[in-house]
Each structure stands twice: as structure tokens, then as C-alpha cells.
Amino acid sequence: MIDGIETPTWDANSLPADDNVNPYAFSIALAGEWFVSKGAMIAYYGNVEFAGVSQYASRASWVAARFSSPLYASEWVVAAGQGKVIVADRGYDVNSYDLDEGNLTIKQTNLLGFQTSLELKQSIVPGFVTLIGTGTFLASSNGPVIFVEPPFRADPDALLGWADCPSPSQHYDHHWMAQSFMAGIQGMFGRESGEERQYDFTGAGTILMQSSEQLRVDGALLKLVESQTNLLDAQSAGALGQRLVQRSQQQ
Amino acid sequence: MTYEVVNSKVVRVQVSQANPVLARRGAMLGYSGQVAFRPVSGAAQGVGGMVGTMLAGESNKMMVAEGQGSVLYGFRGLYVTVIDLTGDSLVVEADRLLAHDAHLQTGVEMVGQGGVRSAVRGAMTGQGLFTTRVSGNGTVSVLSHGGTFPIQLNGETVGVDPQAYVAHTGALQVDLKASVGMRDLIGRGSGEAFQLHVSGHGTVYVQASEEKF
């Protein structure tokens, strides 16, 4: 029993098809292919093959067109075949969402799987990916998802995603900034990101929030940040390296 | 109602000019409206004197939300319990405080009496023997692992695992007892045979988990 939820004993036939098994697990009725986040699969029935996205792309050329994010290619697998695949994430709530000729941007570490009819692209906002088209995707959240409408400002870490509205801009709370100015700014580096940094949403659309700022390590984020240091000249890159070494020694 | 429970882990608080809200720093998930956040640290800075001796000696960093709007608060996926105070006071460990009305008075006090003080240190908080007393008329939201349930006391005594104890309201006496005979049965997981004996008239909030906070 989980929190008083009925947990009958399932078999291959009685498992839900394309529905939640309980709030924390979802059963995909697989007939063909799905993109699944590496590590999200907890169990499966049937004749299912899991292959890395890059590995699968060498066989099926359409994969490259659907999965346009080399950065995350190593974090995803293609589940192909017939059967049921159960996905879950750290006991977080798992929900399925349907996109209809729409687009939705979501935190990469919370996206668990999506139908191959959807296209995945990397968002300009680091750590986020955008799904475009028509189809179903699965996402996890710490606690149930909270939907809010702009104007709204979100803690970047608690932000799950957004749909049908413009990309957020950065907002720095002026009170907090004033306090920082008075205290003397030691540079943005080394200052723990507190509540002073927020994502500012404007326009029409929906913002998805989760209930905590607890983050999962996003391996791809490191690569992304690293690739962006190409913008720096050699001297700045050296200075950045020194600061990073300093910071890692402090922790 | 200025505190709306959005789900088990999130609370939405209405902030107004007349009612600024103090919250744990880092617990703001998002907000709408004209709300400004300002860090509040210890007794040095106050919200117009309202904070006063707020959390003196405790390491918890707080912030105040001022202005007009609604703010979502949640912290690390912990469960949220909303408790209304009508003139009485709530005793809670500071790091369990998620958010509360800024006009509530807060003070730091010690738990345990005399000889048990040294025993309370560590067993109770893992870090010290101070707890925070929040009093006045207003609302407090506290954090827990797995949610809390209230135990109503009318003169009886109830034993609570120190790790499951969250907070209490009312005229309650909390004593730490070491039950030697049951050393292996009580305080599972900690290896310690301590129990909190709570007696008097009031409500104890117990979390549905023995995970240390």
C-alpha cells in the first residue's frame, strides 16, 4: 500500500494501457516506438528493445529529424516493439500530457518520454527542451503540477515548463539588488542564487510549476555551459577557470 | 483565507500591504502581482521592528515578502501543514518554518529541563536545543516529511519519537525521557532510546516519518 492507494497485483494484460498505474508510475502501451529518458524505465512486458538514440538513428533515419538535440542524445533511448513499458522517476508524480499542434517547453530532467510524432528541440533557456507537434508526452513533478497564468514570476528551479507563451526573461528583484549594492557586490560568481533571480513570464499561456526546487543532476547542462564558454576570449576563459577552481575548493 | 493549500507540498499565500509574510529563504517557488522580497537576517534587521528578536541564535535565513500579490511557497518537496493561531503559540524547530505572517511574534526558547538538556541536544534537533515559539493571531505553515497529523491532548500524556515530532500548540509540557528498558524498541533508526513525553492541553503535530529533519 502506498499512501492508502489500492495496489492490486498486475499482470501483462491487466496493467493499464497508456495510463497511470498509480500517481508515481505510468504504463505505456507500446506498439511501435517511444522516446524514453534513460533510467526512467522501471519495468516492461513484451517484446521491447531499448537502444540509445544515436544507435537507433543509424538504423532509422527519421530519428535524427525528430530528436534535434545532440546535447541530450546520450540521455535518451528509443523503446521499440510491442508490450507495456512502465516509467517512473524518484517517486515523483508522473503525468501524461497531450499536445495538439502545440508546443511546450519543459525541464529536461523532468521529461520522461514522448511519442515519436512529437519533435524535440533544445530550448534557448539552459536545461529546458521544447516539444512541438501532436502527441503524448510524460513528465514528472515533485508533488502535483500547479498551473498558473502570466503575469507570473517563477523560481527557475521550481519551474517545470511553459506552454503557448513567450519565453521568459530574467528578472532581478530590485529590492534584493538594492540590498546587494549596499552590501557591495562581489560579482555574481560565488553568490548563491537566492530569490533575487526569477524567470518573468508575460503574455498569454500556461506556466507549469512543481512543488520544490530539488534538482536532478543534469549531465547535459555541463556540456551546454561548456559549449557557451566559446563566447569568451582566452583571457576571460582563464579567469573563469580560476574562479571555478576556487569555488570547487570552497565546497 | 490568506493561506491556500495548493497541494500537499505547496501553499499559496496572499501578501498585502497590511500583511507581509516571512518565509524561509529559498522557499519561494513563484509569485504574481507586485511583490518584493527582502532578506531578513537575525535580529539586526527588522520589518519595521516586527521581526524583533526573530530567530536570534538560529542559523535559519528568512526573507520577507512585501507588497500586493500571491506567492507560492514550497521547500524541497517537503509536506506543508497550515496551522492557524488565535492568540496561542506554536512551538516548532526553526528549520521547519516555511512561512508565517510577519506580524506574528517569534522568539527562541530552550526545550527540556535541567538534566535532560544535554540529552536534548542532538536527540531533539541534531544541532541544538533551541526551538522557535511563534505567537499571536495569524497563520503559520510548517514543513514535514510525509505530512503531519495532529494529536489532541486533554490532560493525557503521549510519547512521541523525537524524530517524528514536528510542532505543538497550546499549554503543553514537553519532556525528554530515556526509556532504558526499551532501548531497542523506541527511537528506531537513531539507535537512541529517547522519547518525548508530551502532556497537558493542546495539539501535537507528528510527521508520518522518522526521517530526521
CSV table of C-alpha atoms in Angstrom, one decimal:
chain,number,residue,atom,x,y,z
A,1,MET,CA,0.0,0.0,0.0
A,2,ILE,CA,1.3,3.4,-0.9
A,3,ASP,CA,-0.4,6.3,1.0
A,4,GLY,CA,-3.6,4.2,1.1
A,5,ILE,CA,-3.7,3.8,-2.7
A,6,GLU,CA,-5.1,0.4,-3.8
A,7,THR,CA,-2.2,-1.6,-5.3
A,8,PRO,CA,-3.6,-4.7,-6.9
A,9,THR,CA,-1.3,-7.3,-8.4
A,10,TRP,CA,-0.8,-6.6,-12.1
A,11,ASP,CA,0.0,-8.8,-15.0
A,12,ALA,CA,0.8,-8.1,-18.6
A,13,ASN,CA,-2.9,-7.9,-19.5
A,14,SER,CA,-4.3,-6.1,-16.5
A,15,LEU,CA,-1.7,-3.3,-16.5
A,16,PRO,CA,-3.2,0.0,-17.5
A,17,ALA,CA,-2.7,0.9,-21.2
A,18,ASP,CA,-1.4,4.4,-21.7
A,19,ASP,CA,-2.5,5.3,-18.2
A,20,ASN,CA,-1.1,5.8,-14.7
A,21,VAL,CA,-0.5,2.7,-12.6
A,22,ASN,CA,-0.5,4.9,-9.6
A,23,PRO,CA,0.4,8.6,-9.2
A,24,TYR,CA,4.0,7.7,-9.4
A,25,ALA,CA,4.2,5.3,-12.3
A,26,PHE,CA,2.8,5.3,-15.9
A,27,SER,CA,2.3,2.3,-18.1
A,28,ILE,CA,2.9,3.0,-21.8
A,29,ALA,CA,1.1,0.6,-24.2
A,30,LEU,CA,3.9,0.3,-26.7
A,31,ALA,CA,3.1,-0.5,-30.3
A,32,GLY,CA,6.0,0.9,-32.3
A,33,GLU,CA,8.4,3.4,-30.9
A,34,TRP,CA,8.7,5.8,-28.0
A,35,PHE,CA,11.4,8.1,-26.9
A,36,VAL,CA,12.2,7.3,-23.2
A,37,SER,CA,14.6,9.1,-20.9
A,38,LYS,CA,17.5,7.0,-19.8
A,39,GLY,CA,16.8,5.5,-16.4
A,40,ALA,CA,13.0,6.2,-16.4
A,41,MET,CA,12.0,2.6,-17.3
A,42,ILE,CA,11.4,0.6,-14.2
A,43,ALA,CA,9.7,-2.5,-15.8
A,44,TYR,CA,8.4,-3.8,-19.0
A,45,TYR,CA,6.4,-6.6,-20.5
A,46,GLY,CA,6.6,-8.0,-24.0
A,47,ASN,CA,8.9,-7.8,-26.9
A,48,VAL,CA,10.6,-4.5,-26.4
A,49,GLU,CA,14.1,-3.4,-27.4
A,50,PHE,CA,15.9,-0.4,-25.9
A,51,ALA,CA,18.6,1.3,-27.9
A,52,GLY,CA,20.4,4.6,-27.5
A,53,VAL,CA,19.0,7.4,-29.6
A,54,SER,CA,22.2,7.7,-31.6
A,55,GLN,CA,22.5,3.9,-32.0
A,56,TYR,CA,18.8,3.8,-33.2
A,57,ALA,CA,19.3,6.7,-35.6
A,58,SER,CA,21.9,4.7,-37.5
A,59,ARG,CA,19.0,2.3,-38.4
A,60,ALA,CA,16.0,4.6,-38.6
A,61,SER,CA,16.8,7.9,-40.3
A,62,TRP,CA,13.7,9.6,-39.1
A,63,VAL,CA,15.1,9.7,-35.6
A,64,ALA,CA,17.5,12.5,-36.4
A,65,ALA,CA,14.7,14.6,-37.7
A,66,ARG,CA,12.6,14.1,-34.6
A,67,PHE,CA,15.3,14.4,-32.0
A,68,SER,CA,17.1,17.6,-32.9
A,69,SER,CA,19.2,17.9,-29.8
A,70,PRO,CA,22.7,16.3,-30.0
A,71,LEU,CA,23.3,17.5,-26.4
A,72,TYR,CA,20.7,15.2,-25.0
A,73,ALA,CA,21.2,12.3,-27.4
A,74,SER,CA,23.2,10.3,-24.9
A,75,GLU,CA,20.5,10.8,-22.2
A,76,TRP,CA,17.7,9.2,-24.2
A,77,VAL,CA,16.8,5.8,-25.6
A,78,VAL,CA,14.3,4.6,-28.1
A,79,ALA,CA,11.9,1.8,-26.9
A,80,ALA,CA,10.7,-0.2,-29.9
A,81,GLY,CA,8.4,-3.2,-30.1
A,82,GLN,CA,5.2,-4.4,-28.7
A,83,GLY,CA,4.4,-4.5,-25.0
A,84,LYS,CA,4.0,-2.4,-21.9
A,85,VAL,CA,6.7,-0.1,-20.6
A,86,ILE,CA,6.4,1.3,-17.1
A,87,VAL,CA,8.2,4.6,-16.4
A,88,ALA,CA,8.7,6.3,-13.1
A,89,ASP,CA,11.0,9.0,-11.6
A,90,ARG,CA,12.2,9.1,-7.9
A,91,GLY,CA,8.7,8.7,-6.6
A,92,TYR,CA,7.7,11.9,-8.2
A,93,ASP,CA,4.2,12.3,-9.6
A,94,VAL,CA,4.1,11.2,-13.2
A,95,ASN,CA,1.5,12.7,-15.6
A,96,SER,CA,0.8,12.4,-19.3
A,97,TYR,CA,0.0,15.4,-21.4
A,98,ASP,CA,-1.4,15.7,-24.9
A,99,LEU,CA,-0.1,18.2,-27.3
A,100,ASP,CA,-2.3,19.1,-30.3
A,101,GLU,CA,-0.4,21.1,-32.9
A,102,GLY,CA,1.2,22.8,-30.0
A,103,ASN,CA,4.5,23.5,-28.3
A,104,LEU,CA,5.6,23.1,-24.8
A,105,THR,CA,8.9,23.7,-23.1
A,106,ILE,CA,9.8,21.6,-20.2
A,107,LYS,CA,12.8,21.0,-17.9
A,108,GLN,CA,14.8,18.3,-19.5
A,109,THR,CA,15.3,16.3,-16.3
A,110,ASN,CA,11.5,16.1,-15.8
A,111,LEU,CA,10.7,14.8,-19.2
A,112,LEU,CA,10.4,11.0,-19.1
A,113,GLY,CA,9.2,10.1,-22.5
A,114,PHE,CA,7.3,11.2,-25.6
A,115,GLN,CA,5.7,9.8,-28.7
A,116,THR,CA,7.7,9.8,-31.9
A,117,SER,CA,5.0,12.1,-33.5
A,118,LEU,CA,6.5,14.9,-31.4
A,119,GLU,CA,9.6,16.7,-32.2
A,120,LEU,CA,12.2,17.6,-29.6
A,121,LYS,CA,14.3,20.7,-29.8
A,122,GLN,CA,16.6,22.3,-27.3
A,123,SER,CA,15.3,25.5,-25.7
A,124,ILE,CA,17.4,28.6,-25.5
A,125,VAL,CA,16.8,28.5,-21.8
A,126,PRO,CA,19.5,26.2,-20.4
A,127,GLY,CA,18.3,22.9,-19.1
A,128,PHE,CA,15.0,23.1,-21.0
A,129,VAL,CA,13.7,21.3,-24.1
A,130,THR,CA,10.8,22.1,-26.4
A,131,LEU,CA,8.3,19.6,-27.7
A,132,ILE,CA,6.5,20.6,-30.9
A,133,GLY,CA,3.6,18.9,-32.8
A,134,THR,CA,0.8,16.5,-31.9
A,135,GLY,CA,1.2,13.6,-29.5
A,136,THR,CA,1.6,12.5,-25.9
A,137,PHE,CA,4.5,13.0,-23.5
A,138,LEU,CA,5.2,12.1,-19.9
A,139,ALA,CA,6.6,14.3,-17.3
A,140,SER,CA,7.4,14.0,-13.6
A,141,SER,CA,7.0,16.6,-10.9
A,142,ASN,CA,7.7,16.8,-7.2
A,143,GLY,CA,4.1,16.9,-6.0
A,144,PRO,CA,1.2,17.5,-8.3
A,145,VAL,CA,1.8,20.1,-11.1
A,146,ILE,CA,0.5,23.6,-10.4
A,147,PHE,CA,-0.8,25.5,-13.4
A,148,VAL,CA,-0.6,29.3,-13.3
A,149,GLU,CA,-1.1,32.0,-15.9
A,150,PRO,CA,1.1,35.0,-16.7
A,151,PRO,CA,1.9,37.6,-15.5
A,152,PHE,CA,3.9,35.4,-13.1
A,153,ARG,CA,7.5,35.2,-11.9
A,154,ALA,CA,8.9,31.8,-11.2
A,155,ASP,CA,11.9,30.5,-9.3
A,156,PRO,CA,14.0,28.9,-12.1
A,157,ASP,CA,14.4,25.7,-10.1
A,158,ALA,CA,10.7,25.2,-9.3
A,159,LEU,CA,9.7,25.9,-12.9
A,160,LEU,CA,8.6,22.8,-14.7
A,161,GLY,CA,7.8,24.3,-18.1
A,162,TRP,CA,5.5,26.6,-20.0
A,163,ALA,CA,3.2,26.3,-23.0
A,164,ASP,CA,1.8,28.7,-25.6
A,165,CYS,CA,3.5,31.8,-24.1
A,166,PRO,CA,6.7,33.7,-24.9
A,167,SER,CA,10.0,32.5,-23.4
A,168,PRO,CA,10.7,34.0,-20.0
A,169,SER,CA,13.1,36.8,-19.4
A,170,GLN,CA,15.3,37.2,-16.4
A,171,HIS,CA,14.0,39.3,-13.6
A,172,TYR,CA,16.1,40.6,-10.8
A,173,ASP,CA,14.2,41.8,-7.8
A,174,HIS,CA,15.1,45.4,-7.3
A,175,HIS,CA,14.8,45.4,-3.5
A,176,TRP,CA,17.1,42.5,-3.3
A,177,MET,CA,19.5,44.1,-5.8
A,178,ALA,CA,19.5,47.4,-3.8
A,179,GLN,CA,20.4,45.4,-0.7
A,180,SER,CA,23.2,43.7,-2.6
A,181,PHE,CA,24.5,47.0,-3.9
A,182,MET,CA,24.6,48.4,-0.4
A,183,ALA,CA,26.4,45.3,0.8
A,184,GLY,CA,28.8,45.6,-2.0
A,185,ILE,CA,28.5,43.2,-4.9
A,186,GLN,CA,31.3,40.7,-5.1
A,187,GLY,CA,30.3,39.8,-8.6
A,188,MET,CA,27.6,37.3,-9.5
A,189,PHE,CA,30.1,34.5,-9.0
A,190,GLY,CA,30.1,32.7,-5.7
A,191,ARG,CA,26.8,34.3,-4.6
A,192,GLU,CA,24.3,31.6,-4.0
A,193,SER,CA,21.4,32.2,-6.3
A,194,GLY,CA,18.7,33.2,-3.9
A,195,GLU,CA,15.3,34.5,-4.6
A,196,GLU,CA,16.7,37.5,-6.4
A,197,ARG,CA,16.8,35.7,-9.8
A,198,GLN,CA,13.5,34.9,-11.3
A,199,TYR,CA,12.0,34.0,-14.7
A,200,ASP,CA,9.5,36.6,-15.7
A,201,PHE,CA,6.5,35.4,-17.8
A,202,THR,CA,4.4,37.8,-19.8
A,203,GLY,CA,1.7,37.4,-22.4
A,204,ALA,CA,-0.8,34.6,-22.7
A,205,GLY,CA,-0.3,31.0,-22.0
A,206,THR,CA,0.2,28.5,-19.2
A,207,ILE,CA,3.1,28.0,-16.8
A,208,LEU,CA,3.7,24.7,-15.1
A,209,MET,CA,5.2,24.7,-11.6
A,210,GLN,CA,6.3,21.9,-9.4
A,211,SER,CA,6.4,21.8,-5.6
A,212,SER,CA,10.1,22.1,-4.9
A,213,GLU,CA,13.4,23.3,-6.2
A,214,GLN,CA,15.1,20.0,-5.8
A,215,LEU,CA,17.1,19.3,-8.9
A,216,ARG,CA,18.4,16.2,-10.5
A,217,VAL,CA,21.9,16.3,-11.8
A,218,ASP,CA,21.7,17.3,-15.5
A,219,GLY,CA,24.8,16.0,-17.2
A,220,ALA,CA,23.9,17.7,-20.4
A,221,LEU,CA,23.8,21.1,-18.7
A,222,LEU,CA,27.5,21.0,-18.1
A,223,LYS,CA,28.1,20.4,-21.8
A,224,LEU,CA,25.8,23.2,-22.7
A,225,VAL,CA,27.5,25.7,-20.4
A,226,GLU,CA,30.9,24.5,-21.6
A,227,SER,CA,29.9,25.0,-25.2
A,228,GLN,CA,28.8,28.6,-24.4
A,229,THR,CA,32.2,29.4,-22.9
A,230,ASN,CA,33.3,29.5,-26.6
A,231,LEU,CA,32.0,33.1,-26.4
A,232,LEU,CA,34.8,34.0,-24.1
A,233,ASP,CA,38.2,35.1,-25.2
A,234,ALA,CA,41.2,33.2,-24.0
A,235,GLN,CA,41.9,35.5,-21.1
A,236,SER,CA,38.4,35.5,-19.8
A,237,ALA,CA,38.2,31.8,-20.1
A,238,GLY,CA,41.3,31.5,-18.0
A,239,ALA,CA,39.8,33.8,-15.4
A,240,LEU,CA,36.6,31.7,-15.4
A,241,GLY,CA,38.6,28.6,-14.9
A,242,GLN,CA,40.4,30.0,-11.9
A,243,ARG,CA,37.1,31.1,-10.3
A,244,LEU,CA,35.6,27.7,-10.9
A,245,VAL,CA,38.6,26.0,-9.2
A,246,GLN,CA,38.2,28.4,-6.3
A,247,ARG,CA,34.6,27.6,-6.0
A,248,SER,CA,35.0,23.9,-6.1
A,249,GLN,CA,37.6,24.1,-3.4
A,250,GLN,CA,35.3,26.1,-1.1
A,251,GLN,CA,32.6,23.5,-1.2
B,1,MET,CA,-8.2,32.8,3.9
B,2,THR,CA,-4.8,34.1,3.1
B,3,TYR,CA,-3.1,30.6,3.1
B,4,GLU,CA,-4.4,28.3,0.5
B,5,VAL,CA,-3.2,24.7,0.4
B,6,VAL,CA,-2.5,24.2,-3.3
B,7,ASN,CA,-1.4,20.6,-2.9
B,8,SER,CA,0.4,18.5,-0.2
B,9,LYS,CA,3.7,20.3,-0.8
B,10,VAL,CA,2.7,23.9,-1.8
B,11,VAL,CA,0.9,26.7,-0.1
B,12,ARG,CA,-0.3,29.9,-1.8
B,13,VAL,CA,-0.1,33.0,0.4
B,14,GLN,CA,-1.8,36.3,-0.2
B,15,VAL,CA,0.5,39.1,0.6
B,16,SER,CA,-0.8,42.6,1.2
B,17,GLN,CA,0.4,46.0,2.4
B,18,ALA,CA,-1.0,45.2,5.8
B,19,ASN,CA,0.1,41.7,5.9
B,20,PRO,CA,3.7,41.0,4.8
B,21,VAL,CA,4.9,37.4,5.1
B,22,LEU,CA,8.1,35.9,6.4
B,23,ALA,CA,9.4,32.8,4.8
B,24,ARG,CA,12.3,30.5,4.7
B,25,ARG,CA,14.8,31.8,2.2
B,26,GLY,CA,14.8,29.7,-0.9
B,27,ALA,CA,11.2,28.5,-0.4
B,28,MET,CA,9.6,30.9,-2.9
B,29,LEU,CA,8.5,29.0,-6.0
B,30,GLY,CA,6.9,31.8,-7.9
B,31,TYR,CA,4.6,34.8,-7.5
B,32,SER,CA,2.2,37.1,-9.3
B,33,GLY,CA,1.5,40.7,-8.5
B,34,GLN,CA,3.6,43.4,-7.1
B,35,VAL,CA,5.6,41.6,-4.5
B,36,ALA,CA,9.1,42.4,-3.4
B,37,PHE,CA,11.4,40.1,-1.4
B,38,ARG,CA,14.0,41.2,1.0
B,39,PRO,CA,16.4,39.1,3.0
B,40,VAL,CA,16.0,39.3,6.8
B,41,SER,CA,18.8,38.1,8.9
B,42,GLY,CA,18.7,37.7,12.6
B,43,ALA,CA,17.8,40.5,14.9
B,44,ALA,CA,19.8,43.2,13.2
B,45,GLN,CA,17.2,44.0,10.6
B,46,GLY,CA,13.5,44.0,11.2
B,47,VAL,CA,10.3,44.6,9.3
B,48,GLY,CA,9.6,47.9,11.0
B,49,GLY,CA,10.5,46.3,14.2
B,50,MET,CA,8.1,43.4,13.8
B,51,VAL,CA,10.7,40.8,13.5
B,52,GLY,CA,12.4,41.9,16.7
B,53,THR,CA,14.4,39.2,18.1
B,54,MET,CA,13.5,36.9,15.3
B,55,LEU,CA,15.4,33.7,15.3
B,56,ALA,CA,18.3,35.1,17.3
B,57,GLY,CA,21.0,32.5,17.6
B,58,GLU,CA,19.4,30.3,15.0
B,59,SER,CA,21.1,29.9,11.7
B,60,ASN,CA,18.0,29.9,9.5
B,61,LYS,CA,17.8,32.6,6.9
B,62,MET,CA,14.5,34.2,6.4
B,63,MET,CA,13.1,36.7,3.9
B,64,VAL,CA,10.1,38.9,3.9
B,65,ALA,CA,7.6,39.3,1.1
B,66,GLU,CA,6.0,42.7,0.9
B,67,GLY,CA,3.6,44.4,-1.4
B,68,GLN,CA,0.4,43.1,-3.1
B,69,GLY,CA,0.0,39.7,-4.7
B,70,SER,CA,0.1,36.0,-4.2
B,71,VAL,CA,3.2,33.9,-3.6
B,72,LEU,CA,3.7,30.1,-3.9
B,73,TYR,CA,5.9,28.6,-1.2
B,74,GLY,CA,7.3,25.1,-1.0
B,75,PHE,CA,10.6,23.6,0.0
B,76,ARG,CA,12.5,20.6,-1.3
B,77,GLY,CA,9.3,18.6,-1.8
B,78,LEU,CA,8.5,18.5,1.9
B,79,TYR,CA,4.9,18.4,3.0
B,80,VAL,CA,3.2,21.5,4.2
B,81,THR,CA,0.9,21.9,7.1
B,82,VAL,CA,-1.0,25.1,7.7
B,83,ILE,CA,-1.8,26.0,11.3
B,84,ASP,CA,-3.9,28.9,12.4
B,85,LEU,CA,-3.0,30.7,15.7
B,86,THR,CA,-5.6,32.6,17.6
B,87,GLY,CA,-3.7,34.2,20.4
B,88,ASP,CA,-2.0,31.0,21.3
B,89,SER,CA,1.5,30.0,20.3
B,90,LEU,CA,3.2,27.3,18.3
B,91,VAL,CA,6.5,25.7,19.2
B,92,VAL,CA,8.5,24.4,16.3
B,93,GLU,CA,12.1,24.0,15.2
B,94,ALA,CA,13.2,26.9,13.1
B,95,ASP,CA,14.1,24.9,10.1
B,96,ARG,CA,10.6,23.6,9.8
B,97,LEU,CA,9.1,27.0,9.4
B,98,LEU,CA,8.1,27.5,5.8
B,99,ALA,CA,6.2,30.8,6.0
B,100,HIS,CA,4.2,32.8,8.5
B,101,ASP,CA,2.5,36.2,8.9
B,102,ALA,CA,5.2,38.7,9.6
B,103,HIS,CA,3.2,40.3,12.4
B,104,LEU,CA,3.4,37.1,14.5
B,105,GLN,CA,5.9,37.3,17.3
B,106,THR,CA,8.8,34.8,17.2
B,107,GLY,CA,11.2,34.0,19.9
B,108,VAL,CA,13.8,31.4,20.6
B,109,GLU,CA,13.5,29.2,23.6
B,110,MET,CA,15.0,26.0,25.0
B,111,VAL,CA,13.3,22.7,25.3
B,112,GLY,CA,14.0,20.2,28.0
B,113,GLN,CA,14.6,20.8,31.7
B,114,GLY,CA,17.7,20.6,33.8
B,115,GLY,CA,19.4,17.3,33.4
B,116,VAL,CA,17.9,16.4,30.1
B,117,ARG,CA,19.2,19.5,28.4
B,118,SER,CA,22.4,17.8,27.3
B,119,ALA,CA,20.4,14.8,26.2
B,120,VAL,CA,18.0,17.0,24.2
B,121,ARG,CA,20.9,18.4,22.3
B,122,GLY,CA,21.3,16.2,19.3
B,123,ALA,CA,18.4,13.9,20.0
B,124,MET,CA,15.9,16.6,19.5
B,125,THR,CA,17.3,18.7,16.7
B,126,GLY,CA,20.5,17.1,15.7
B,127,GLN,CA,22.0,20.6,16.0
B,128,GLY,CA,21.0,22.3,19.2
B,129,LEU,CA,18.4,22.6,21.9
B,130,PHE,CA,16.6,25.7,20.7
B,131,THR,CA,13.2,25.8,19.2
B,132,THR,CA,11.2,28.8,18.0
B,133,ARG,CA,8.0,29.9,19.6
B,134,VAL,CA,5.6,31.7,17.2
B,135,SER,CA,2.7,33.5,18.8
B,136,GLY,CA,-0.1,35.9,18.1
B,137,ASN,CA,-3.0,36.0,15.7
B,138,GLY,CA,-2.2,34.6,12.3
B,139,THR,CA,-1.2,31.7,10.2
B,140,VAL,CA,2.0,29.5,10.2
B,141,SER,CA,2.9,26.9,7.7
B,142,VAL,CA,5.4,24.2,8.7
B,143,LEU,CA,7.4,21.6,6.8
B,144,SER,CA,7.5,17.8,7.4
B,145,HIS,CA,8.4,14.5,5.8
B,146,GLY,CA,5.4,12.7,4.6
B,147,GLY,CA,2.8,15.0,6.1
B,148,THR,CA,1.7,15.6,9.7
B,149,PHE,CA,-1.3,14.5,11.8
B,150,PRO,CA,-2.5,16.3,14.9
B,151,ILE,CA,-2.9,14.6,18.2
B,152,GLN,CA,-5.3,16.3,20.6
B,153,LEU,CA,-4.4,16.2,24.2
B,154,ASN,CA,-6.7,16.9,27.1
B,155,GLY,CA,-4.6,16.2,30.1
B,156,GLU,CA,-3.2,12.9,28.9
B,157,THR,CA,0.4,12.2,28.1
B,158,VAL,CA,1.6,10.9,24.8
B,159,GLY,CA,5.0,9.6,23.9
B,160,VAL,CA,6.4,10.8,20.6
B,161,ASP,CA,9.5,9.7,18.8
B,162,PRO,CA,11.8,12.8,18.8
B,163,GLN,CA,12.3,12.4,15.1
B,164,ALA,CA,8.6,12.3,14.3
B,165,TYR,CA,7.8,15.3,16.5
B,166,VAL,CA,7.1,18.4,14.4
B,167,ALA,CA,5.5,21.1,16.5
B,168,HIS,CA,2.9,21.7,19.2
B,169,THR,CA,0.4,24.3,20.2
B,170,GLY,CA,-1.3,25.0,23.4
B,171,ALA,CA,-0.3,24.6,27.1
B,172,LEU,CA,1.9,21.5,26.7
B,173,GLN,CA,4.8,20.3,28.6
B,174,VAL,CA,7.5,18.5,26.6
B,175,ASP,CA,10.0,16.3,28.4
B,176,LEU,CA,12.6,14.1,27.1
B,177,LYS,CA,12.6,10.6,28.6
B,178,ALA,CA,15.1,7.9,28.2
B,179,SER,CA,13.5,4.5,28.5
B,180,VAL,CA,16.3,2.2,29.2
B,181,GLY,CA,14.2,-0.9,29.2
B,182,MET,CA,13.0,-0.3,25.7
B,183,ARG,CA,16.3,0.8,24.3
B,184,ASP,CA,15.9,-1.3,21.2
B,185,LEU,CA,12.3,-0.7,20.5
B,186,ILE,CA,12.0,3.1,20.7
B,187,GLY,CA,13.7,5.6,18.5
B,188,ARG,CA,14.1,3.2,15.7
B,189,GLY,CA,16.8,4.1,13.3
B,190,SER,CA,18.6,6.5,15.6
B,191,GLY,CA,20.0,3.8,18.0
B,192,GLU,CA,18.8,6.0,20.8
B,193,ALA,CA,16.1,5.1,23.3
B,194,PHE,CA,14.6,8.6,23.7
B,195,GLN,CA,11.0,9.6,23.8
B,196,LEU,CA,9.4,12.9,24.1
B,197,HIS,CA,6.6,12.9,26.7
B,198,VAL,CA,4.1,15.5,25.8
B,199,SER,CA,1.4,16.3,28.4
B,200,GLY,CA,-1.2,19.0,29.1
B,201,HIS,CA,-3.8,20.6,26.9
B,202,GLY,CA,-3.1,21.2,23.3
B,203,THR,CA,-2.2,19.7,20.0
B,204,VAL,CA,1.0,17.9,19.0
B,205,TYR,CA,1.8,17.6,15.3
B,206,VAL,CA,3.5,14.4,14.4
B,207,GLN,CA,5.0,13.6,11.0
B,208,ALA,CA,4.4,10.3,9.3
B,209,SER,CA,8.1,9.6,9.0
B,210,GLU,CA,11.0,9.1,11.3
B,211,GLU,CA,13.3,10.8,8.9
B,212,LYS,CA,15.4,13.3,10.7
B,213,PHE,CA,14.9,16.9,9.7
